Amino acid sequence: MSRHILLTFNPGSSTIKLGLFDASPEAVRRIGKGVIDLRHKPLVLNIVEGRSTAEIPLKAQVTDDLHEVIEETLSWLAHHFEVAELTAVGHRVVHGGDRFSGPVRITPEVAGAIADLVPLAPLHQPHSVRLIKAISHLRPDLPQVASFDTAFHRTQPDVARRFAIPRALFDAGIKRYGFHGLSYKYIASALARIAPEAARGHVVAAHLGSGASLCVLKGGLSLDSSMGFSTLDGIPMATRCGALDPGVLLHLLTQGGQSVAEVQDMVYYRSGLLGLSGISADSRDLIGNPAPEAREALAVFAFRIAREATALATSGGGLDALVFTAGIGEHQPEVRSAVCAHLTWLGVKLDPAANAANATRISTPDSRVGVFVIPTDEEQVIADEAFGVLHTGEASH
């Protein structure tokens, strides 16, 4: 019986996460995962297979088209995972605009539409475009499917999506789209398995990683989110500023003598935890640092997360559960504790031992709000969606 191997690409601003899945009609099961850090010289492919890990040096150079990198990666995967049997590729695409409301098979027309959205997500979308083109060039026979981060948030009402600017701009695409949708889709399904009663209520999920956002869910559907038009909005992140008074930008551009390029570099790469602390963009470094700037950066981070959580509770009409996920959310009890300390007035009570152990449920039995730690798995969502599109025709566009 032939195997159906599905490969997923989850590109970030500087990394490419890989997922290998054995797809059968019964289940889409992960068999391996990896990551290519495009900042590392020389390139290294890190692979995890069960409890085994491997670090494979790559000879390929990073070029504009990524052909060499992907070709060498596919060659190694074919040798190790029998990827000669590769039957499909799924891609995480950050921005689907108003065109895409769900996963879709990639045709030349779809690839062109994804490329047209690059201006709306300049950090992430170009990597997806390059990966799609690389697979089309290297393996034109392989079907490819795009999964869009923005698609999950299409259930948000216009009252949450509109900015208070001239209406014509909304019609032109200037609106709140929301991001990290694949992560929130996974969290919604995982919470329904772990705590179905909580999942049916008002849930705020906090995806806290290098990029960070929050989303309010009701019945597994997105009602509002902290990220809006771009991946800059909402809470402070590793190097991104989060919500910022537009008057600051106008001041820097007009009175501060800075260029658009300088301001863009600042809000994307020199702000957030790095800008607040002047020490590091990594919260792990700040947690262990006694410098007052490190303490303040973490305090601002926790405060803004809590403030956003309460704002989203208003959007959703209540708060029955709070879920932490992604790198910081899953592994840093100190951050979770600091956030929840701001939410005690809502009846949030943490179990210190459970929190320290990164347990699945970290709230006390008498907490009015259930607090959970759930590892996210965007690659599983990409694989499931790709399989659904190719085998059951579940496509949206």
CSV table of C-alpha atoms in Angstrom, one decimal:
chain,number,residue,atom,x,y,z
A,1,MET,CA,0.0,0.0,0.0
A,2,SER,CA,1.6,3.3,-1.1
A,3,ARG,CA,2.1,6.1,1.4
A,4,HIS,CA,0.9,9.6,1.0
A,5,ILE,CA,3.5,12.0,2.4
A,6,LEU,CA,2.5,15.6,2.8
A,7,LEU,CA,5.1,18.4,3.4
A,8,THR,CA,4.2,21.7,5.0
A,9,PHE,CA,6.0,25.0,5.0
A,10,ASN,CA,5.4,27.6,7.7
A,11,PRO,CA,7.6,30.6,7.0
A,12,GLY,CA,8.3,33.3,9.5
A,13,SER,CA,10.2,36.5,8.9
A,14,SER,CA,13.6,34.7,9.2
A,15,THR,CA,12.9,31.0,9.5
A,16,ILE,CA,11.1,28.2,7.6
A,17,LYS,CA,9.4,25.6,9.7
A,18,LEU,CA,8.8,22.2,8.0
A,19,GLY,CA,6.3,19.5,8.8
A,20,LEU,CA,6.2,15.9,7.4
A,21,PHE,CA,2.9,14.1,7.6
A,22,ASP,CA,1.7,10.6,6.7
A,23,ALA,CA,-1.7,11.3,5.2
A,24,SER,CA,-4.4,8.5,5.1
A,25,PRO,CA,-8.2,8.7,5.0
A,26,GLU,CA,-8.3,8.0,8.7
A,27,ALA,CA,-5.8,10.6,9.9
A,28,VAL,CA,-3.1,13.1,8.9
A,29,ARG,CA,-0.3,12.0,11.3
A,30,ARG,CA,3.0,13.9,11.9
A,31,ILE,CA,6.1,11.9,11.3
A,32,GLY,CA,8.7,14.7,11.5
A,33,LYS,CA,9.4,18.4,11.7
A,34,GLY,CA,12.2,20.7,11.1
A,35,VAL,CA,13.3,24.3,10.8
A,36,ILE,CA,15.7,26.3,8.5
A,37,ASP,CA,17.1,29.4,10.1
A,38,LEU,CA,17.8,31.8,7.2
A,39,ARG,CA,19.9,34.0,9.5
A,40,HIS,CA,22.4,31.1,10.2
A,41,LYS,CA,25.6,31.0,8.2
A,42,PRO,CA,26.1,28.4,6.9
A,43,LEU,CA,22.5,27.2,6.8
A,44,VAL,CA,21.5,24.4,9.1
A,45,LEU,CA,18.4,22.1,8.8
A,46,ASN,CA,17.3,21.0,12.2
A,47,ILE,CA,15.1,17.9,12.2
A,48,VAL,CA,13.0,16.3,14.9
A,49,GLU,CA,11.7,12.8,14.4
A,50,GLY,CA,10.1,11.4,17.6
A,51,ARG,CA,12.7,11.8,20.3
A,52,SER,CA,15.6,12.0,17.9
A,53,THR,CA,17.0,15.2,16.6
A,54,ALA,CA,19.5,15.9,13.9
A,55,GLU,CA,21.4,19.0,12.7
A,56,ILE,CA,22.2,18.9,9.0
A,57,PRO,CA,24.5,21.5,7.5
A,58,LEU,CA,23.3,22.8,4.1
A,59,LYS,CA,25.6,23.8,1.4
A,60,ALA,CA,23.0,25.9,-0.4
A,61,GLN,CA,23.2,29.7,-0.4
A,62,VAL,CA,20.2,31.8,0.3
A,63,THR,CA,19.1,33.4,-3.0
A,64,ASP,CA,16.1,35.5,-4.0
A,65,ASP,CA,14.3,32.4,-5.4
A,66,LEU,CA,15.3,29.9,-2.6
A,67,HIS,CA,15.6,27.2,-5.3
A,68,GLU,CA,19.0,25.9,-4.0
A,69,VAL,CA,17.9,25.8,-0.4
A,70,ILE,CA,14.6,23.9,-1.1
A,71,GLU,CA,16.2,21.6,-3.6
A,72,GLU,CA,18.9,20.5,-1.0
A,73,THR,CA,16.3,20.2,1.7
A,74,LEU,CA,14.0,18.0,-0.5
A,75,SER,CA,17.0,15.9,-1.4
A,76,TRP,CA,17.8,15.2,2.3
A,77,LEU,CA,14.2,14.6,3.2
A,78,ALA,CA,13.8,12.2,0.3
A,79,HIS,CA,16.8,10.2,1.6
A,80,HIS,CA,15.6,10.1,5.2
A,81,PHE,CA,11.8,10.2,5.0
A,82,GLU,CA,11.2,8.6,1.6
A,83,VAL,CA,9.9,11.9,0.3
A,84,ALA,CA,10.2,10.5,-3.1
A,85,GLU,CA,6.6,9.5,-2.2
A,86,LEU,CA,5.7,13.2,-1.5
A,87,THR,CA,2.2,13.8,-2.8
A,88,ALA,CA,1.5,17.4,-1.8
A,89,VAL,CA,2.8,20.5,-0.2
A,90,GLY,CA,0.9,22.8,2.1
A,91,HIS,CA,1.9,26.4,2.8
A,92,ARG,CA,1.1,28.9,5.5
A,93,VAL,CA,0.4,32.2,3.9
A,94,VAL,CA,0.0,35.1,6.3
A,95,HIS,CA,-2.3,37.3,4.3
A,96,GLY,CA,-5.3,36.3,2.2
A,97,GLY,CA,-6.9,39.7,2.1
A,98,ASP,CA,-10.6,39.6,1.3
A,99,ARG,CA,-10.0,37.2,-1.6
A,100,PHE,CA,-9.4,34.0,0.4
A,101,SER,CA,-11.8,32.8,3.2
A,102,GLY,CA,-10.3,29.4,3.5
A,103,PRO,CA,-7.6,27.0,2.1
A,104,VAL,CA,-7.3,26.7,-1.6
A,105,ARG,CA,-5.3,24.8,-4.2
A,106,ILE,CA,-2.6,26.9,-5.7
A,107,THR,CA,-3.0,27.6,-9.4
A,108,PRO,CA,-1.0,30.3,-11.3
A,109,GLU,CA,-3.9,32.6,-10.7
A,110,VAL,CA,-3.9,32.0,-7.0
A,111,ALA,CA,-0.1,32.3,-6.8
A,112,GLY,CA,-0.5,35.7,-8.5
A,113,ALA,CA,-3.1,36.8,-6.1
A,114,ILE,CA,-0.9,35.8,-3.1
A,115,ALA,CA,2.0,37.8,-4.6
A,116,ASP,CA,-0.3,40.8,-5.1
A,117,LEU,CA,-0.8,40.9,-1.3
A,118,VAL,CA,2.9,41.3,-0.5
A,119,PRO,CA,2.5,45.0,0.3
A,120,LEU,CA,0.0,44.1,3.1
A,121,ALA,CA,2.5,41.7,4.8
A,122,PRO,CA,6.0,42.7,3.7
A,123,LEU,CA,7.8,40.7,6.3
A,124,HIS,CA,6.2,37.3,5.7
A,125,GLN,CA,4.3,37.2,2.4
A,126,PRO,CA,7.5,37.3,0.2
A,127,HIS,CA,8.8,34.1,1.8
A,128,SER,CA,5.5,32.3,0.9
A,129,VAL,CA,5.7,33.5,-2.6
A,130,ARG,CA,9.3,32.3,-3.0
A,131,LEU,CA,8.5,28.9,-1.5
A,132,ILE,CA,5.5,28.4,-3.8
A,133,LYS,CA,7.6,29.4,-6.8
A,134,ALA,CA,10.5,27.1,-5.7
A,135,ILE,CA,8.2,24.0,-5.4
A,136,SER,CA,6.6,24.9,-8.7
A,137,HIS,CA,10.0,25.0,-10.3
A,138,LEU,CA,11.5,21.9,-8.7
A,139,ARG,CA,8.4,19.7,-8.6
A,140,PRO,CA,5.8,21.1,-11.0
A,141,ASP,CA,3.9,17.8,-10.7
A,142,LEU,CA,3.2,18.4,-7.0
A,143,PRO,CA,-0.2,19.9,-6.0
A,144,GLN,CA,0.2,22.8,-3.5
A,145,VAL,CA,-2.4,24.2,-1.1
A,146,ALA,CA,-2.3,27.6,0.6
A,147,SER,CA,-3.7,28.1,4.2
A,148,PHE,CA,-4.2,31.7,5.2
A,149,ASP,CA,-3.7,33.2,8.6
A,150,THR,CA,-6.3,35.9,7.9
A,151,ALA,CA,-9.0,33.4,6.8
A,152,PHE,CA,-9.9,32.3,10.4
A,153,HIS,CA,-10.8,35.9,11.3
A,154,ARG,CA,-13.3,36.4,8.5
A,155,THR,CA,-16.1,35.6,11.0
A,156,GLN,CA,-15.4,38.9,12.8
A,157,PRO,CA,-18.2,41.4,12.3
A,158,ASP,CA,-17.5,44.7,10.5
A,159,VAL,CA,-17.9,46.6,13.8
A,160,ALA,CA,-14.6,44.9,14.9
A,161,ARG,CA,-12.9,45.2,11.5
A,162,ARG,CA,-13.5,48.9,10.7
A,163,PHE,CA,-11.2,51.7,11.5
A,164,ALA,CA,-12.7,55.2,12.1
A,165,ILE,CA,-11.5,56.5,8.8
A,166,PRO,CA,-13.3,57.4,5.6
A,167,ARG,CA,-15.5,54.5,4.5
A,168,ALA,CA,-14.0,54.3,1.0
A,169,LEU,CA,-10.7,53.1,2.5
A,170,PHE,CA,-12.5,50.1,4.1
A,171,ASP,CA,-13.8,49.2,0.7
A,172,ALA,CA,-10.3,49.6,-0.7
A,173,GLY,CA,-9.0,47.0,1.8
A,174,ILE,CA,-7.8,49.2,4.7
A,175,LYS,CA,-9.4,47.2,7.6
A,176,ARG,CA,-8.6,44.9,10.5
A,177,TYR,CA,-7.7,41.5,9.2
A,178,GLY,CA,-6.2,39.7,12.2
A,179,PHE,CA,-3.4,37.2,12.1
A,180,HIS,CA,-2.1,33.9,13.7
A,181,GLY,CA,-5.3,32.4,12.5
A,182,LEU,CA,-3.9,28.9,12.0
A,183,SER,CA,-2.7,28.9,15.6
A,184,TYR,CA,-6.1,30.0,16.9
A,185,LYS,CA,-7.9,27.5,14.7
A,186,TYR,CA,-5.8,24.7,16.3
A,187,ILE,CA,-6.3,26.1,19.8
A,188,ALA,CA,-10.1,26.2,19.3
A,189,SER,CA,-10.2,22.5,18.3
A,190,ALA,CA,-7.7,21.5,21.1
A,191,LEU,CA,-9.7,23.3,23.8
A,192,ALA,CA,-12.9,21.6,22.6
A,193,ARG,CA,-11.2,18.3,23.3
A,194,ILE,CA,-9.6,19.2,26.6
A,195,ALA,CA,-12.3,21.3,28.2
A,196,PRO,CA,-15.5,21.3,26.0
A,197,GLU,CA,-17.6,23.3,28.4
A,198,ALA,CA,-15.0,26.1,28.5
A,199,ALA,CA,-14.6,26.0,24.7
A,200,ARG,CA,-18.3,26.7,24.3
A,201,GLY,CA,-18.0,29.9,26.3
A,202,HIS,CA,-16.1,33.1,25.8
A,203,VAL,CA,-12.4,32.3,25.3
A,204,VAL,CA,-9.4,34.7,25.0
A,205,ALA,CA,-6.4,33.0,23.5
A,206,ALA,CA,-2.9,34.6,23.7
A,207,HIS,CA,-0.4,33.5,21.1
A,208,LEU,CA,2.8,34.7,22.6
A,209,GLY,CA,6.0,34.2,20.6
A,210,SER,CA,8.3,36.5,18.7
A,211,GLY,CA,5.2,37.7,17.0
A,212,ALA,CA,2.3,37.9,19.5
A,213,SER,CA,-1.4,38.6,19.5
A,214,LEU,CA,-4.6,37.8,21.2
A,215,CYS,CA,-8.0,36.6,19.9
A,216,VAL,CA,-11.4,36.2,21.4
A,217,LEU,CA,-13.4,33.1,20.4
A,218,LYS,CA,-17.0,32.1,20.9
A,219,GLY,CA,-18.0,28.6,19.9
A,220,GLY,CA,-14.6,28.3,18.2
A,221,LEU,CA,-15.1,31.3,16.0
A,222,SER,CA,-13.1,34.5,15.9
A,223,LEU,CA,-14.9,37.6,17.1
A,224,ASP,CA,-12.1,40.1,17.5
A,225,SER,CA,-8.3,40.1,17.7
A,226,SER,CA,-5.5,42.4,18.8
A,227,MET,CA,-3.7,42.5,15.4
A,228,GLY,CA,-5.5,44.5,12.8
A,229,PHE,CA,-4.3,45.8,9.4
A,230,SER,CA,-0.8,44.6,9.9
A,231,THR,CA,1.3,42.3,12.1
A,232,LEU,CA,2.5,45.5,14.0
A,233,ASP,CA,-0.8,46.1,15.9
A,234,GLY,CA,-1.8,45.0,19.4
A,235,ILE,CA,0.6,44.0,22.1
A,236,PRO,CA,4.4,44.6,22.1
A,237,MET,CA,6.4,41.7,20.6
A,238,ALA,CA,10.1,40.7,20.4
A,239,THR,CA,11.0,43.6,18.2
A,240,ARG,CA,7.7,45.0,17.0
A,241,CYS,CA,6.0,47.9,18.8
A,242,GLY,CA,2.4,46.8,19.0
A,243,ALA,CA,-0.3,49.5,19.1
A,244,LEU,CA,1.2,52.9,18.7
A,245,ASP,CA,-0.4,56.3,18.5
A,246,PRO,CA,-0.2,57.3,14.8
A,247,GLY,CA,0.8,60.8,16.0
A,248,VAL,CA,4.1,59.3,17.0
A,249,LEU,CA,4.8,58.2,13.4
A,250,LEU,CA,3.7,61.5,12.0
A,251,HIS,CA,5.9,63.3,14.5
A,252,LEU,CA,9.0,61.2,13.6
A,253,LEU,CA,8.3,61.7,9.9
A,254,THR,CA,7.7,65.4,9.9
A,255,GLN,CA,9.4,66.9,13.0
A,256,GLY,CA,11.9,64.2,13.8
A,257,GLY,CA,13.5,64.2,10.3
A,258,GLN,CA,13.3,60.4,9.9
A,259,SER,CA,12.6,58.7,6.6
A,260,VAL,CA,9.9,56.2,6.0
A,261,ALA,CA,12.5,53.5,5.8
A,262,GLU,CA,14.0,54.5,9.2
A,263,VAL,CA,10.6,54.5,10.9
A,264,GLN,CA,9.6,51.2,9.3
A,265,ASP,CA,12.9,49.7,10.6
A,266,MET,CA,12.2,51.0,14.1
A,267,VAL,CA,8.7,49.7,14.4
A,268,TYR,CA,9.5,46.3,13.0
A,269,TYR,CA,13.0,45.6,14.2
A,270,ARG,CA,14.0,48.0,17.1
A,271,SER,CA,10.9,48.2,19.2
A,272,GLY,CA,9.0,45.7,21.4
A,273,LEU,CA,10.9,44.0,24.2
A,274,LEU,CA,14.2,44.9,22.5
A,275,GLY,CA,13.3,48.6,22.4
A,276,LEU,CA,11.9,48.7,25.9
A,277,SER,CA,14.8,47.0,27.5
A,278,GLY,CA,17.7,48.0,25.3
A,279,ILE,CA,19.1,44.5,26.2
A,280,SER,CA,17.4,41.7,24.3
A,281,ALA,CA,14.3,40.8,22.2
A,282,ASP,CA,14.2,37.4,23.9
A,283,SER,CA,12.0,37.3,27.0
A,284,ARG,CA,14.1,34.4,28.4
A,285,ASP,CA,17.1,36.7,28.6
A,286,LEU,CA,15.1,39.4,30.3
A,287,ILE,CA,13.6,37.1,32.9
A,288,GLY,CA,17.0,36.2,34.2
A,289,ASN,CA,18.3,39.8,34.0
A,290,PRO,CA,18.2,42.0,37.2
A,291,ALA,CA,18.5,45.3,35.2
A,292,PRO,CA,15.6,47.6,35.9
A,293,GLU,CA,15.1,48.0,32.1
A,294,ALA,CA,14.6,44.3,31.8
A,295,ARG,CA,12.1,44.3,34.6
A,296,GLU,CA,10.2,47.2,33.1
A,297,ALA,CA,10.1,45.6,29.6
A,298,LEU,CA,8.5,42.5,31.0
A,299,ALA,CA,6.1,44.6,33.1
A,300,VAL,CA,4.9,46.5,30.1
A,301,PHE,CA,4.6,43.3,28.1
A,302,ALA,CA,2.4,41.6,30.8
A,303,PHE,CA,0.3,44.7,31.4
A,304,ARG,CA,-0.4,45.2,27.7
A,305,ILE,CA,-1.4,41.5,27.3
A,306,ALA,CA,-3.8,41.8,30.3
A,307,ARG,CA,-5.3,45.0,29.0
A,308,GLU,CA,-5.8,43.5,25.6
A,309,ALA,CA,-7.4,40.4,27.2
A,310,THR,CA,-10.0,42.5,29.0
A,311,ALA,CA,-10.7,44.6,25.9
A,312,LEU,CA,-11.3,41.4,23.9
A,313,ALA,CA,-13.5,40.0,26.7
A,314,THR,CA,-15.7,43.1,26.0
A,315,SER,CA,-15.7,42.3,22.3
A,316,GLY,CA,-16.8,38.7,23.1
A,317,GLY,CA,-19.2,39.5,25.8
A,318,GLY,CA,-17.5,37.8,28.7
A,319,LEU,CA,-14.5,35.7,29.7
A,320,ASP,CA,-14.8,32.0,30.7
A,321,ALA,CA,-11.4,30.8,29.7
A,322,LEU,CA,-7.9,32.2,29.0
A,323,VAL,CA,-5.5,30.1,26.9
A,324,PHE,CA,-1.7,30.7,26.6
A,325,THR,CA,0.1,29.3,23.6
A,326,ALA,CA,3.2,29.6,21.4
A,327,GLY,CA,6.8,29.8,22.7
A,328,ILE,CA,6.4,32.3,25.5
A,329,GLY,CA,2.9,31.3,26.4
A,330,GLU,CA,3.7,27.6,26.6
A,331,HIS,CA,7.1,27.8,28.4
A,332,GLN,CA,7.4,30.9,30.5
A,333,PRO,CA,5.5,30.7,33.8
A,334,GLU,CA,6.8,34.1,34.9
A,335,VAL,CA,5.0,35.8,32.0
A,336,ARG,CA,1.8,33.9,32.6
A,337,SER,CA,1.8,34.7,36.3
A,338,ALA,CA,2.4,38.4,35.7
A,339,VAL,CA,-0.4,38.6,33.1
A,340,CYS,CA,-2.9,36.8,35.4
A,341,ALA,CA,-1.9,39.1,38.4
A,342,HIS,CA,-3.6,41.9,36.5
A,343,LEU,CA,-6.7,39.8,36.0
A,344,THR,CA,-7.5,38.8,39.6
A,345,TRP,CA,-10.4,41.3,39.6
A,346,LEU,CA,-12.0,39.1,37.0
A,347,GLY,CA,-11.7,36.1,39.3
A,348,VAL,CA,-8.6,34.6,37.8
A,349,LYS,CA,-6.7,32.4,40.3
A,350,LEU,CA,-3.6,30.6,39.3
A,351,ASP,CA,-2.3,27.4,40.8
A,352,PRO,CA,1.4,28.2,41.3
A,353,ALA,CA,2.6,24.6,41.2
A,354,ALA,CA,0.6,23.9,38.0
A,355,ASN,CA,1.8,27.1,36.4
A,356,ALA,CA,5.5,26.3,37.2
A,357,ALA,CA,5.1,22.9,35.7
A,358,ASN,CA,3.5,24.2,32.5
A,359,ALA,CA,0.5,22.0,33.2
A,360,THR,CA,-2.5,22.0,30.8
A,361,ARG,CA,-4.8,23.7,33.3
A,362,ILE,CA,-3.1,26.2,35.6
A,363,SER,CA,-6.0,27.8,37.3
A,364,THR,CA,-7.4,26.7,40.7
A,365,PRO,CA,-10.6,24.8,40.9
A,366,ASP,CA,-12.4,27.8,42.3
A,367,SER,CA,-11.1,30.2,39.7
A,368,ARG,CA,-14.0,31.9,37.9
A,369,VAL,CA,-12.0,31.8,34.7
A,370,GLY,CA,-10.3,28.6,33.5
A,371,VAL,CA,-6.7,29.2,32.5
A,372,PHE,CA,-5.0,26.8,30.2
A,373,VAL,CA,-1.6,26.2,28.5
A,374,ILE,CA,-2.0,24.5,25.1
A,375,PRO,CA,0.9,24.0,22.7
A,376,THR,CA,-0.1,25.2,19.3
A,377,ASP,CA,0.5,23.3,16.0
A,378,GLU,CA,0.1,25.4,12.9
A,379,GLU,CA,1.7,22.8,10.8
A,380,GLN,CA,-1.0,20.2,11.7
A,381,VAL,CA,-3.7,22.7,10.6
A,382,ILE,CA,-1.9,23.3,7.3
A,383,ALA,CA,-1.6,19.6,6.7
A,384,ASP,CA,-5.2,18.9,7.6
A,385,GLU,CA,-6.4,21.8,5.3
A,386,ALA,CA,-4.2,20.6,2.4
A,387,PHE,CA,-5.5,17.1,2.8
A,388,GLY,CA,-9.1,18.3,2.9
A,389,VAL,CA,-8.7,20.5,-0.2
A,390,LEU,CA,-7.0,17.8,-2.2
A,391,HIS,CA,-9.1,14.8,-1.1
A,392,THR,CA,-12.5,16.2,-0.3
A,393,GLY,CA,-12.6,19.4,-2.2
A,394,GLU,CA,-12.9,21.6,0.8
A,395,ALA,CA,-11.6,24.8,-0.8
A,396,SER,CA,-12.6,28.4,-0.3
A,397,HIS,CA,-11.6,31.4,-2.4
